[in-house]
mmCIF file of C-alpha atoms in Angstrom:
data_model
loop_
_atom_site.group_PDB
_atom_site.id
_atom_site.type_symbol
_atom_site.label_atom_id
_atom_site.label_comp_id
_atom_site.label_asym_id
_atom_site.label_seq_id
_atom_site.Cartn_x
_atom_site.Cartn_y
_atom_site.Cartn_z
ATOM 1 C CA UNK A 872 100.158 188.543 29.115
ATOM 2 C CA UNK A 873 98.593 186.849 32.125
ATOM 3 C CA UNK A 874 99.577 183.338 33.121
ATOM 4 C CA UNK A 875 96.009 182.138 32.516
ATOM 5 C CA UNK A 876 95.864 183.437 28.979
ATOM 6 C CA UNK A 877 99.356 182.152 28.201
ATOM 7 C CA UNK A 878 98.450 178.736 29.563
ATOM 8 C CA UNK A 879 95.388 178.529 27.350
ATOM 9 C CA UNK A 880 97.476 179.068 24.228
ATOM 10 C CA UNK A 881 98.637 175.464 24.503
ATOM 11 C CA UNK A 882 95.075 174.063 24.712
ATOM 12 C CA UNK A 883 93.040 173.082 21.656
ATOM 13 C CA UNK A 884 90.330 175.597 22.520
ATOM 14 C CA UNK A 885 88.316 174.736 19.399
ATOM 15 C CA UNK A 886 87.575 171.389 21.045
ATOM 16 C CA UNK A 887 87.863 172.482 24.678
ATOM 17 C CA UNK A 888 86.490 176.050 25.078
ATOM 18 C CA UNK A 889 88.474 177.176 28.115
ATOM 19 C CA UNK A 890 88.594 180.698 26.700
ATOM 20 C CA UNK A 891 84.851 181.044 27.234
ATOM 21 C CA UNK A 892 84.067 179.967 30.807
ATOM 22 C CA UNK A 893 80.432 179.249 31.467
ATOM 23 C CA UNK A 894 79.427 179.281 27.812
ATOM 24 C CA UNK A 895 77.184 176.669 26.207
ATOM 25 C CA UNK A 896 80.241 174.988 24.665
ATOM 26 C CA UNK A 897 82.010 174.976 28.052
ATOM 27 C CA UNK A 898 78.945 173.438 29.683
ATOM 28 C CA UNK A 899 78.647 170.772 26.995
ATOM 29 C CA UNK A 900 82.286 169.747 27.499
ATOM 30 C CA UNK A 901 81.896 169.706 31.276
ATOM 31 C CA UNK A 902 78.687 167.698 31.055
ATOM 32 C CA UNK A 903 80.356 165.064 28.852
ATOM 33 C CA UNK A 904 83.267 164.817 31.268
ATOM 34 C CA UNK A 905 80.980 164.503 34.289
ATOM 35 C CA UNK A 906 79.019 161.772 32.538
ATOM 36 C CA UNK A 907 82.220 159.821 31.906
ATOM 37 C CA UNK A 908 83.284 160.186 35.527
ATOM 38 C CA UNK A 909 79.888 159.006 36.731
ATOM 39 C CA UNK A 910 79.796 156.097 34.280
ATOM 40 C CA UNK A 911 83.325 154.675 34.316
ATOM 41 C CA UNK A 912 85.133 156.718 36.956
ATOM 42 C CA UNK A 913 87.467 158.412 34.494
ATOM 43 C CA UNK A 914 87.383 160.839 31.588
ATOM 44 C CA UNK A 915 89.963 161.355 28.854
ATOM 45 C CA UNK A 916 90.034 164.594 26.858
ATOM 46 C CA UNK A 917 91.937 163.534 23.761
ATOM 47 C CA UNK A 918 94.473 165.924 22.216
ATOM 48 C CA UNK A 919 93.902 168.503 24.931
ATOM 49 C CA UNK A 920 97.267 170.007 24.010
ATOM 50 C CA UNK A 921 97.435 171.417 20.489
ATOM 51 C CA UNK A 922 99.137 168.962 18.098
ATOM 52 C CA UNK A 923 101.794 171.498 17.110
ATOM 53 C CA UNK A 924 102.886 171.826 20.756
ATOM 54 C CA UNK A 925 102.942 168.148 21.667
ATOM 55 C CA UNK A 926 106.609 167.758 20.719
ATOM 56 C CA UNK A 927 107.440 170.792 22.889
ATOM 57 C CA UNK A 928 105.528 169.137 25.720
ATOM 58 C CA UNK A 929 107.454 165.891 25.230
ATOM 59 C CA UNK A 930 110.857 167.576 24.987
ATOM 60 C CA UNK A 931 110.340 169.785 28.048
ATOM 61 C CA UNK A 932 109.316 166.838 30.195
ATOM 62 C CA UNK A 933 111.997 164.523 28.793
ATOM 63 C CA UNK A 934 114.605 167.100 29.834
ATOM 64 C CA UNK A 935 113.378 166.726 33.430
ATOM 65 C CA UNK A 936 113.961 162.969 33.578
ATOM 66 C CA UNK A 937 117.483 163.262 35.072
ATOM 67 C CA UNK A 938 115.888 164.918 38.135
ATOM 68 C CA UNK A 939 113.674 161.910 38.858
ATOM 69 C CA UNK A 940 114.241 160.252 42.207
ATOM 70 C CA UNK A 941 114.546 156.535 41.567
ATOM 71 C CA UNK A 942 114.465 153.881 44.251
ATOM 72 C CA UNK A 943 113.360 150.348 43.483
ATOM 73 C CA UNK A 944 111.555 149.082 46.555
ATOM 74 C CA UNK A 945 108.915 146.769 47.898
ATOM 75 C CA UNK A 946 105.588 148.428 48.653
ATOM 76 C CA UNK A 947 101.938 147.692 49.273
ATOM 77 C CA UNK A 948 98.945 149.419 47.686
ATOM 78 C CA UNK A 949 98.734 151.889 50.578
ATOM 79 C CA UNK A 950 102.440 152.772 50.626
ATOM 80 C CA UNK A 951 102.504 152.028 54.331
ATOM 81 C CA UNK A 952 105.157 150.040 56.199
ATOM 82 C CA UNK A 953 105.243 146.539 54.712
ATOM 83 C CA UNK A 954 106.366 145.013 58.016
ATOM 84 C CA UNK A 955 103.418 146.419 59.973
ATOM 85 C CA UNK A 956 101.302 143.951 61.945
ATOM 86 C CA UNK A 957 98.175 143.382 59.844
ATOM 87 C CA UNK A 958 95.459 140.710 59.789
ATOM 88 C CA UNK A 959 96.260 137.711 57.601
ATOM 89 C CA UNK A 960 93.729 138.693 54.921
ATOM 90 C CA UNK A 961 94.540 142.430 54.866
ATOM 91 C CA UNK A 962 95.378 143.696 51.333
ATOM 92 C CA UNK A 963 98.276 145.643 52.827
ATOM 93 C CA UNK A 964 100.087 142.320 53.158
ATOM 94 C CA UNK A 965 100.323 142.025 49.348
ATOM 95 C CA UNK A 966 103.836 143.188 48.484
ATOM 96 C CA UNK A 967 104.780 144.519 45.046
ATOM 97 C CA UNK A 968 107.858 146.062 43.443
ATOM 98 C CA UNK A 969 107.637 149.788 42.747
ATOM 99 C CA UNK A 970 109.953 150.818 39.939
ATOM 100 C CA UNK A 971 108.622 154.205 38.908
ATOM 101 C CA UNK A 972 110.281 157.509 39.685
ATOM 102 C CA UNK A 973 109.081 161.064 40.311
ATOM 103 C CA UNK A 974 110.410 164.488 39.426
ATOM 104 C CA UNK A 975 109.351 166.809 42.256
ATOM 105 C CA UNK A 976 107.629 170.126 41.680
ATOM 106 C CA UNK A 977 110.636 172.193 42.708
ATOM 107 C CA UNK A 978 112.518 170.797 39.681
ATOM 108 C CA UNK A 979 109.781 171.765 37.208
ATOM 109 C CA UNK A 980 110.185 175.275 35.741
ATOM 110 C CA UNK A 981 107.166 177.510 36.255
ATOM 111 C CA UNK A 982 107.362 178.467 32.595
ATOM 112 C CA UNK A 983 107.148 174.889 31.308
ATOM 113 C CA UNK A 984 103.894 173.962 29.600
ATOM 114 C CA UNK A 985 102.819 171.717 32.474
ATOM 115 C CA UNK A 986 103.815 174.362 35.045
ATOM 116 C CA UNK A 987 101.763 177.056 33.361
ATOM 117 C CA UNK A 988 98.772 174.791 32.951
ATOM 118 C CA UNK A 989 98.810 173.583 36.578
ATOM 119 C CA UNK A 990 98.725 177.122 38.014
ATOM 120 C CA UNK A 991 96.232 178.566 35.499
ATOM 121 C CA UNK A 992 93.108 179.792 37.349
ATOM 122 C CA UNK A 993 90.924 179.117 34.298
ATOM 123 C CA UNK A 994 92.263 175.561 33.992
ATOM 124 C CA UNK A 995 91.653 175.036 37.710
ATOM 125 C CA UNK A 996 88.099 176.353 37.340
ATOM 126 C CA UNK A 997 87.498 174.009 34.412
ATOM 127 C CA UNK A 998 88.832 170.993 36.309
ATOM 128 C CA UNK A 999 86.751 171.845 39.394
ATOM 129 C CA UNK A 1000 83.644 172.187 37.237
ATOM 130 C CA UNK A 1001 84.325 168.810 35.609
ATOM 131 C CA UNK A 1002 84.505 167.215 39.052
ATOM 132 C CA UNK A 1003 81.335 169.031 40.122
ATOM 133 C CA UNK A 1004 83.134 171.109 42.734
ATOM 134 C CA UNK A 1005 82.899 174.835 43.467
ATOM 135 C CA UNK A 1006 86.676 175.166 43.755
ATOM 136 C CA UNK A 1007 89.923 173.211 43.767
ATOM 137 C CA UNK A 1008 93.214 174.158 45.385
ATOM 138 C CA UNK A 1009 96.776 173.485 44.381
ATOM 139 C CA UNK A 1010 98.478 171.337 46.999
ATOM 140 C CA UNK A 1011 100.444 173.343 49.528
ATOM 141 C CA UNK A 1012 103.064 170.599 49.355
ATOM 142 C CA UNK A 1013 106.158 172.080 47.667
ATOM 143 C CA UNK A 1014 107.157 168.707 46.180
ATOM 144 C CA UNK A 1015 104.022 166.795 45.245
ATOM 145 C CA UNK A 1016 101.533 169.287 43.790
ATOM 146 C CA UNK A 1017 102.863 168.976 40.250
ATOM 147 C CA UNK A 1018 105.131 166.067 39.392
ATOM 148 C CA UNK A 1019 106.436 164.113 36.437
ATOM 149 C CA UNK A 1020 106.144 160.354 36.713
ATOM 150 C CA UNK A 1021 108.902 158.409 34.942
ATOM 151 C CA UNK A 1022 108.696 154.674 34.302
ATOM 152 C CA UNK A 1023 111.829 153.266 32.709
ATOM 153 C CA UNK A 1024 111.788 150.233 30.416
ATOM 154 C CA UNK A 1025 111.365 147.051 32.437
ATOM 155 C CA UNK A 1026 109.725 148.909 35.321
ATOM 156 C CA UNK A 1027 106.123 149.436 36.422
ATOM 157 C CA UNK A 1028 104.032 151.484 38.821
ATOM 158 C CA UNK A 1029 102.159 148.845 40.868
ATOM 159 C CA UNK A 1030 98.639 149.024 42.255
ATOM 160 C CA UNK A 1031 98.177 152.001 44.576
ATOM 161 C CA UNK A 1032 95.892 154.821 45.715
ATOM 162 C CA UNK A 1033 96.705 158.519 45.459
ATOM 163 C CA UNK A 1034 96.971 160.694 48.551
ATOM 164 C CA UNK A 1035 94.995 163.498 46.885
ATOM 165 C CA UNK A 1036 91.293 163.154 46.085
ATOM 166 C CA UNK A 1037 91.283 164.588 42.570
ATOM 167 C CA UNK A 1038 94.042 163.705 40.159
ATOM 168 C CA UNK A 1039 94.559 165.084 36.694
ATOM 169 C CA UNK A 1040 97.300 163.631 34.535
ATOM 170 C CA UNK A 1041 98.681 163.910 31.049
ATOM 171 C CA UNK A 1042 100.825 161.439 29.151
ATOM 172 C CA UNK A 1043 103.771 163.373 27.714
ATOM 173 C CA UNK A 1044 105.838 160.503 26.303
ATOM 174 C CA UNK A 1045 104.540 157.057 25.419
ATOM 175 C CA UNK A 1046 106.515 153.843 25.842
ATOM 176 C CA UNK A 1047 107.338 151.650 22.853
ATOM 177 C CA UNK A 1048 105.014 149.039 24.338
ATOM 178 C CA UNK A 1049 103.348 148.238 27.631
ATOM 179 C CA UNK A 1050 102.839 151.014 30.153
ATOM 180 C CA UNK A 1051 99.045 150.631 30.097
ATOM 181 C CA UNK A 1052 97.028 152.561 32.658
ATOM 182 C CA UNK A 1053 94.613 150.296 34.551
ATOM 183 C CA UNK A 1054 92.205 151.296 37.301
ATOM 184 C CA UNK A 1055 89.288 150.142 39.443
ATOM 185 C CA UNK A 1056 86.834 153.058 39.768
ATOM 186 C CA UNK A 1057 85.362 153.831 43.175
ATOM 187 C CA UNK A 1058 86.671 150.651 44.763
ATOM 188 C CA UNK A 1059 86.713 152.514 48.089
ATOM 189 C CA UNK A 1060 85.125 155.690 49.453
ATOM 190 C CA UNK A 1061 86.071 158.332 51.984
ATOM 191 C CA UNK A 1062 84.207 156.309 54.595
ATOM 192 C CA UNK A 1063 84.872 152.712 53.558
ATOM 193 C CA UNK A 1064 88.168 151.016 52.688
ATOM 194 C CA UNK A 1065 86.426 147.975 51.117
ATOM 195 C CA UNK A 1066 89.429 145.765 51.856
ATOM 196 C CA UNK A 1067 87.814 142.622 50.426
ATOM 197 C CA UNK A 1068 87.397 144.122 46.937
ATOM 198 C CA UNK A 1069 90.924 145.554 46.987
ATOM 199 C CA UNK A 1070 92.328 142.212 48.079
ATOM 200 C CA UNK A 1071 90.489 140.437 45.227
ATOM 201 C CA UNK A 1072 92.073 142.693 42.616
ATOM 202 C CA UNK A 1073 95.561 142.461 44.118
ATOM 203 C CA UNK A 1074 95.367 138.666 44.264
ATOM 204 C CA UNK A 1075 94.025 138.366 40.733
ATOM 205 C CA UNK A 1076 90.847 136.709 41.996
ATOM 206 C CA UNK A 1077 88.765 139.470 40.402
ATOM 207 C CA UNK A 1078 89.431 141.466 37.245
ATOM 208 C CA UNK A 1079 85.810 142.422 36.625
ATOM 209 C CA UNK A 1080 86.236 145.996 37.845
ATOM 210 C CA UNK A 1081 89.549 146.695 36.079
ATOM 211 C CA UNK A 1082 89.343 149.336 33.339
ATOM 212 C CA UNK A 1083 92.133 149.934 30.793
ATOM 213 C CA UNK A 1084 92.937 153.116 28.906
ATOM 214 C CA UNK A 1085 94.731 153.687 25.619
ATOM 215 C CA UNK A 1086 96.333 157.075 26.278
ATOM 216 C CA UNK A 1087 98.275 159.225 23.811
ATOM 217 C CA UNK A 1088 100.658 162.122 24.503
ATOM 218 C CA UNK A 1089 98.725 165.347 25.006
ATOM 219 C CA UNK A 1090 95.582 163.605 26.307
ATOM 220 C CA UNK A 1091 94.204 164.996 29.565
ATOM 221 C CA UNK A 1092 92.959 162.393 32.024
ATOM 222 C CA UNK A 1093 90.674 163.068 34.984
ATOM 223 C CA UNK A 1094 89.975 160.467 37.637
ATOM 224 C CA UNK A 1095 89.426 160.106 41.345
ATOM 225 C CA UNK A 1096 92.740 158.535 42.259
ATOM 226 C CA UNK A 1097 92.113 158.664 45.986
ATOM 227 C CA UNK A 1098 89.282 156.162 45.630
ATOM 228 C CA UNK A 1099 90.369 154.251 42.509
ATOM 229 C CA UNK A 1100 92.980 151.531 42.843
ATOM 230 C CA UNK A 1101 95.240 151.974 39.813
ATOM 231 C CA UNK A 1102 98.554 151.039 38.232
ATOM 232 C CA UNK A 1103 100.697 151.330 35.110
ATOM 233 C CA UNK A 1104 101.800 147.978 33.691
ATOM 234 C CA UNK A 1105 105.403 147.141 32.898
ATOM 235 C CA UNK A 1106 107.011 149.376 30.256
ATOM 236 C CA UNK A 1107 108.594 147.524 27.335
ATOM 237 C CA UNK A 1108 111.053 148.668 24.668
ATOM 238 C CA UNK A 1109 113.694 151.377 24.924
ATOM 239 C CA UNK A 1110 111.673 154.514 25.736
ATOM 240 C CA UNK A 1111 110.549 155.550 29.224
ATOM 241 C CA UNK A 1112 106.929 156.431 29.862
ATOM 242 C CA UNK A 1113 106.446 160.016 31.111
ATOM 243 C CA UNK A 1114 103.277 161.523 32.537
ATOM 244 C CA UNK A 1115 102.609 164.829 34.249
ATOM 245 C CA UNK A 1116 100.469 164.611 37.370
ATOM 246 C CA UNK A 1117 98.454 167.685 38.409
ATOM 247 C CA UNK A 1118 97.294 167.185 42.000
ATOM 248 C CA UNK A 1119 94.511 169.294 43.469
ATOM 249 C CA UNK A 1120 92.410 169.162 46.629
ATOM 250 C CA UNK A 1121 89.044 170.474 47.810
ATOM 251 C CA UNK A 1122 90.770 171.794 50.916
ATOM 252 C CA UNK A 1123 93.617 174.301 51.046
ATOM 253 C CA UNK A 1124 96.868 173.535 52.805
ATOM 254 C CA UNK A 1125 97.180 169.847 51.921
ATOM 255 C CA UNK A 1126 100.708 168.506 52.539
ATOM 256 C CA UNK A 1127 101.946 164.936 52.283
ATOM 257 C CA UNK A 1128 103.208 162.961 55.239
ATOM 258 C CA UNK A 1129 106.982 162.878 55.819
ATOM 259 C CA UNK A 1130 107.018 159.101 55.305
ATOM 260 C CA UNK A 1131 105.242 159.163 51.934
ATOM 261 C CA UNK A 1132 107.194 162.211 50.778
ATOM 262 C CA UNK A 1133 110.544 160.616 51.572
ATOM 263 C CA UNK A 1134 109.438 157.455 49.810
ATOM 264 C CA UNK A 1135 108.537 159.292 46.593
ATOM 265 C CA UNK A 1136 111.214 161.987 46.459
ATOM 266 C CA UNK A 1137 114.017 160.776 48.740
ATOM 267 C CA UNK A 1138 113.813 163.910 50.868
ATOM 268 C CA UNK A 1139 111.517 166.087 52.934
ATOM 269 C CA UNK A 1140 111.339 169.827 53.468
ATOM 270 C CA UNK A 1141 110.515 171.849 56.595
ATOM 271 C CA UNK A 1142 106.857 171.989 55.545
ATOM 272 C CA UNK A 1143 106.613 168.214 55.860
ATOM 273 C CA UNK A 1144 108.207 168.189 59.314
ATOM 274 C CA UNK A 1145 106.183 171.032 60.790
ATOM 275 C CA UNK A 1146 103.431 168.700 61.979
ATOM 276 C CA UNK A 1147 100.641 170.811 60.492
ATOM 277 C CA UNK A 1148 99.824 168.780 57.400
ATOM 278 C CA UNK A 1149 96.198 168.899 56.360
ATOM 279 C CA UNK A 1150 94.686 165.634 55.093
ATOM 280 C CA UNK A 1151 91.322 165.264 53.417
ATOM 281 C CA UNK A 1152 90.220 161.990 55.081
ATOM 282 C CA UNK A 1153 91.221 159.256 57.509
ATOM 283 C CA UNK A 1154 91.887 156.539 54.929
ATOM 284 C CA UNK A 1155 95.133 154.601 54.796
ATOM 285 C CA UNK A 1156 97.619 156.529 52.703
#
């Protein structure tokens, strides 16, 4: 059985017709998703994973938690050096505590549900179509293409931007309380940082653009994380919040910078040190 077909067995294809690419039902689903992205900058496909497999999804990802690299540190929204010389009103001067952790791709079994879904050509085609793109590529980065984000009780993932343009994520384990996903759609573009708007959100002066999502395990979330400032609020209770992050790019060969990679995973590989990383834009990280 091909990887693509096997991957689709986990999807509720009655609601999301990935088994029939290009069909009227496929187009209707894609059109709804595109409309959401255009309207509010994000689209959630509820119960994308079949209900009977959601406990398998949770258990597989929970078993990966011991591999998460955890380092509590002070960061800014761009994950750049916090002691860099910046203008007084630059949003990069707003310092926050980052308490989330990541399981790198090389710790995620290829046969896990999230591993099979990430590499499925049909899933990739569907995601590209939802974003209105002819094609998407898996990141060439051996650590950051597919990751599991872990936020322990009492911790949070502060405001930040993603390094990849198109982010797809899936909650695999919900917290007892807290852990709400918040985002500001299209607060910057590939050409404009829009520092004043970012600064207003970070300072609390403006909450008008902040959207909040009520996610459930097995929901698929699409959003443009490169251009949307976003965070996960503090997790409360006794259960960590887990979410799988499927990172794709319009361009092949995308690899994270050594600095950002070491920050997220505590290590770098030869690919990160080769000096040939491909980036999609010239924005701050």
